C-alpha cells in the first residue's frame, strides 16, 4: 500500500469546526471550559479548537482557555520506548478544578497516551468532567478509552501507520496512512 492522504487541510479544518460545535453543545457553551493539548501535535490542534470555539461563542478568550499537558513521565512504556524530552505543561490561570477539561490529541490508538494524560491531569486538580477530542480514531484499543469528539474514524490494520502533519510543526496539514513495511 502506498502512502495515501486520508484528510487534507480543508478536511482537517472542517473536522475541527465540527468538534468545536460538539464541545459547545455538550458543555452548553464555553463557561468553565479548558482545552488542553497533548504534545506534540495535540497542542496546535487544541489551539485551533479553542480559537474555533471562541469564534463561535462570543466573549470567549481562546488564549485564556488553552493549555498543554505533558504526559511523558506518566507513560507506562518508559522502559521500552525511546524517551522524548518532556514538553512544558501549561494550565490556564483559572486552573482545572471544577471545570470541564477537553483533552486534545491527534490520533487515538491503544488508549495508553490518554491513560497517561488522565494520570497527569489528576495531579493538577479535580475537573468536574474530562472529555476527549481526537482528530483521528484508528481503533485497536488496549484500554477501555473512547473519544467523545472525533474528527474522523479511520479503520486501520494494526501494522498500518497513521501520521498527522500540522502546519505549525510540519509546514502542512494532512493525515496520511501507510503500511509498516514502507517505513
CSV table of C-alpha atoms in Angstrom, one decimal:
chain,number,residue,atom,x,y,z
A,1,UNK,CA,0.0,0.0,0.0
A,2,UNK,CA,1.3,3.4,-0.9
A,3,UNK,CA,1.3,6.4,1.4
A,4,UNK,CA,-2.1,7.9,0.9
A,5,UNK,CA,-3.7,11.1,2.2
A,6,UNK,CA,-7.0,10.5,4.1
A,7,UNK,CA,-7.5,14.1,5.3
A,8,UNK,CA,-6.2,17.3,3.6
A,9,UNK,CA,-6.0,20.8,5.1
A,10,UNK,CA,-9.6,21.7,4.3
A,11,UNK,CA,-11.0,18.4,5.7
A,12,UNK,CA,-8.9,18.9,8.9
A,13,UNK,CA,-10.3,22.4,9.3
A,14,UNK,CA,-13.9,21.2,8.8
A,15,UNK,CA,-13.3,18.4,11.4
A,16,UNK,CA,-12.0,21.0,14.0
A,17,UNK,CA,-15.1,23.2,13.3
A,18,UNK,CA,-17.4,20.2,13.8
A,19,UNK,CA,-15.6,19.2,17.0
A,20,UNK,CA,-15.9,22.8,18.3
A,21,UNK,CA,-19.6,22.8,17.8
A,22,UNK,CA,-19.9,19.4,19.5
A,23,UNK,CA,-17.9,20.6,22.5
A,24,UNK,CA,-20.0,23.7,22.9
A,25,UNK,CA,-23.2,21.7,22.6
A,26,UNK,CA,-22.2,19.1,25.1
A,27,UNK,CA,-20.8,21.7,27.5
A,28,UNK,CA,-23.8,24.0,26.9
A,29,UNK,CA,-21.5,26.9,26.0
A,30,UNK,CA,-17.9,27.8,26.8
A,31,UNK,CA,-18.3,28.6,30.5
A,32,UNK,CA,-15.7,26.7,32.7
A,33,UNK,CA,-14.1,25.1,29.7
A,34,UNK,CA,-10.4,24.3,29.5
A,35,UNK,CA,-8.8,22.9,26.3
A,36,UNK,CA,-5.5,21.0,26.9
A,37,UNK,CA,-3.4,19.7,24.0
A,38,UNK,CA,-1.2,16.7,24.4
A,39,UNK,CA,2.3,17.3,22.9
A,40,UNK,CA,3.3,17.4,20.3
A,41,UNK,CA,0.6,17.6,17.6
A,42,UNK,CA,-2.3,17.8,20.1
A,43,UNK,CA,-1.1,21.2,21.2
A,44,UNK,CA,-1.6,23.1,17.9
A,45,UNK,CA,-4.8,21.2,17.4
A,46,UNK,CA,-6.0,22.4,20.8
A,47,UNK,CA,-5.1,26.0,20.0
A,48,UNK,CA,-7.1,25.7,16.7
A,49,UNK,CA,-10.0,24.1,18.6
A,50,UNK,CA,-10.1,26.9,21.2
A,51,UNK,CA,-9.9,29.6,18.5
A,52,UNK,CA,-12.8,28.0,16.7
A,53,UNK,CA,-14.8,27.8,20.0
A,54,UNK,CA,-14.0,31.5,20.6
A,55,UNK,CA,-15.2,32.4,17.1
A,56,UNK,CA,-18.5,30.6,17.7
A,57,UNK,CA,-19.1,31.6,21.3
A,58,UNK,CA,-18.9,35.4,21.9
A,59,UNK,CA,-16.9,36.6,24.9
A,60,UNK,CA,-14.6,33.5,24.9
A,61,UNK,CA,-10.9,34.2,25.1
A,62,UNK,CA,-9.2,31.4,23.3
A,63,UNK,CA,-5.8,32.0,24.9
A,64,UNK,CA,-7.3,32.0,28.4
A,65,UNK,CA,-8.9,28.6,28.0
A,66,UNK,CA,-6.0,26.8,26.2
A,67,UNK,CA,-3.0,24.9,27.6
A,68,UNK,CA,-0.8,21.9,27.1
A,69,UNK,CA,-0.4,18.7,29.2
A,70,UNK,CA,2.8,16.9,29.0
A,71,UNK,CA,2.4,13.2,29.8
A,72,UNK,CA,6.0,12.0,29.2
A,73,UNK,CA,6.7,10.9,32.8
A,74,UNK,CA,3.3,9.3,33.2
A,75,UNK,CA,3.6,6.8,30.3
A,76,UNK,CA,3.7,3.1,31.2
A,77,UNK,CA,6.2,2.3,28.4
A,78,UNK,CA,9.1,4.5,29.6
A,79,UNK,CA,11.4,1.4,29.8
A,80,UNK,CA,10.6,0.1,26.3
A,81,UNK,CA,10.4,3.3,24.2
A,82,UNK,CA,12.8,5.9,23.3
A,83,UNK,CA,12.3,8.7,25.8
A,84,UNK,CA,11.4,12.1,24.3
A,85,UNK,CA,12.2,15.3,26.0
A,86,UNK,CA,9.3,16.5,28.2
A,87,UNK,CA,7.4,19.5,26.9
A,88,UNK,CA,6.1,22.2,29.2
A,89,UNK,CA,2.7,21.7,30.9
A,90,UNK,CA,0.8,25.0,30.7
A,91,UNK,CA,-2.5,25.3,32.5
A,92,UNK,CA,-4.8,28.3,32.1
A,93,UNK,CA,-4.7,30.7,35.1
A,94,UNK,CA,-8.2,29.6,36.2
A,95,UNK,CA,-6.8,26.1,36.7
A,96,UNK,CA,-8.8,22.9,36.1
A,97,UNK,CA,-10.6,22.4,39.4
A,98,UNK,CA,-14.4,22.2,38.9
A,99,UNK,CA,-14.0,22.9,35.1
A,100,UNK,CA,-14.7,20.8,32.1
A,101,UNK,CA,-11.4,19.8,30.5
A,102,UNK,CA,-11.2,18.8,26.9
A,103,UNK,CA,-8.1,16.7,26.2
A,104,UNK,CA,-6.9,17.1,22.6
A,105,UNK,CA,-4.7,14.6,20.7
A,106,UNK,CA,-4.0,13.8,17.1
A,107,UNK,CA,-4.5,10.1,16.9
A,108,UNK,CA,-6.3,7.7,19.3
A,109,UNK,CA,-4.9,4.2,19.0
A,110,UNK,CA,-4.2,1.9,22.0
A,111,UNK,CA,-5.5,4.4,24.6
A,112,UNK,CA,-2.3,4.4,26.6
A,113,UNK,CA,-1.5,8.1,25.9
A,114,UNK,CA,-4.9,9.1,27.2
A,115,UNK,CA,-4.5,7.0,30.3
A,116,UNK,CA,-1.2,8.8,31.0
A,117,UNK,CA,-3.0,12.1,30.4
A,118,UNK,CA,-5.7,11.3,32.9
A,119,UNK,CA,-3.0,10.5,35.5
A,120,UNK,CA,-1.2,13.7,34.7
A,121,UNK,CA,-4.4,15.7,35.0
A,122,UNK,CA,-5.3,14.1,38.3
A,123,UNK,CA,-2.0,15.5,39.7
A,124,UNK,CA,-3.1,19.0,38.7
A,125,UNK,CA,-6.5,19.2,40.2
A,126,UNK,CA,-10.1,17.8,40.0
A,127,UNK,CA,-12.0,18.8,36.9
A,128,UNK,CA,-15.8,18.4,37.0
A,129,UNK,CA,-15.6,16.5,33.7
A,130,UNK,CA,-13.0,15.3,31.2
A,131,UNK,CA,-13.8,14.9,27.6
A,132,UNK,CA,-11.5,13.6,24.8
A,133,UNK,CA,-11.3,15.2,21.3
A,134,UNK,CA,-9.1,13.5,18.7
A,135,UNK,CA,-8.6,14.3,15.1
A,136,UNK,CA,-8.4,10.6,14.1
A,137,UNK,CA,-9.6,7.5,15.9
A,138,UNK,CA,-8.0,4.4,14.3
A,139,UNK,CA,-9.3,1.7,16.7
A,140,UNK,CA,-7.3,-1.1,18.2
A,141,UNK,CA,-7.7,-0.1,21.8
A,142,UNK,CA,-5.7,-1.8,24.6
A,143,UNK,CA,-7.6,0.1,27.3
A,144,UNK,CA,-11.3,0.9,27.7
A,145,UNK,CA,-11.0,4.5,26.5
A,146,UNK,CA,-13.3,6.2,24.0
A,147,UNK,CA,-13.2,9.6,22.4
A,148,UNK,CA,-16.2,12.0,22.9
A,149,UNK,CA,-15.4,14.0,19.8
A,150,UNK,CA,-13.7,12.5,16.7
A,151,UNK,CA,-12.7,14.3,13.5
A,152,UNK,CA,-12.5,11.0,11.5
A,153,UNK,CA,-12.9,7.4,12.4
A,154,UNK,CA,-10.3,5.6,10.4
A,155,UNK,CA,-10.4,1.8,10.5
A,156,UNK,CA,-6.9,0.5,10.1
A,157,UNK,CA,-4.8,-2.6,10.3
A,158,UNK,CA,-2.6,-2.9,13.3
A,159,UNK,CA,0.5,-2.8,11.1
A,160,UNK,CA,-0.5,0.4,9.3
A,161,UNK,CA,0.8,3.8,10.4
A,162,UNK,CA,-1.3,6.9,10.7
A,163,UNK,CA,0.6,10.1,10.5
A,164,UNK,CA,-0.7,13.6,11.3
A,165,UNK,CA,1.1,16.7,10.0
A,166,UNK,CA,0.2,20.1,11.2
A,167,UNK,CA,1.3,23.4,9.7
A,168,UNK,CA,2.7,24.7,12.9
A,169,UNK,CA,5.2,21.8,13.2
A,170,UNK,CA,5.4,20.2,9.8
A,171,UNK,CA,4.7,23.0,7.4
A,172,UNK,CA,1.4,21.4,6.1
A,173,UNK,CA,-1.8,19.9,7.3
A,174,UNK,CA,-2.5,16.3,6.4
A,175,UNK,CA,-3.4,12.9,7.7
A,176,UNK,CA,-1.7,10.0,5.9
A,177,UNK,CA,-1.8,6.3,6.2
A,178,UNK,CA,0.9,3.9,5.2
A,179,UNK,CA,1.9,0.3,5.8
A,180,UNK,CA,4.6,-0.5,8.2
A,181,UNK,CA,6.9,-2.1,5.6
A,182,UNK,CA,7.1,1.3,3.8
A,183,UNK,CA,9.0,2.9,6.6
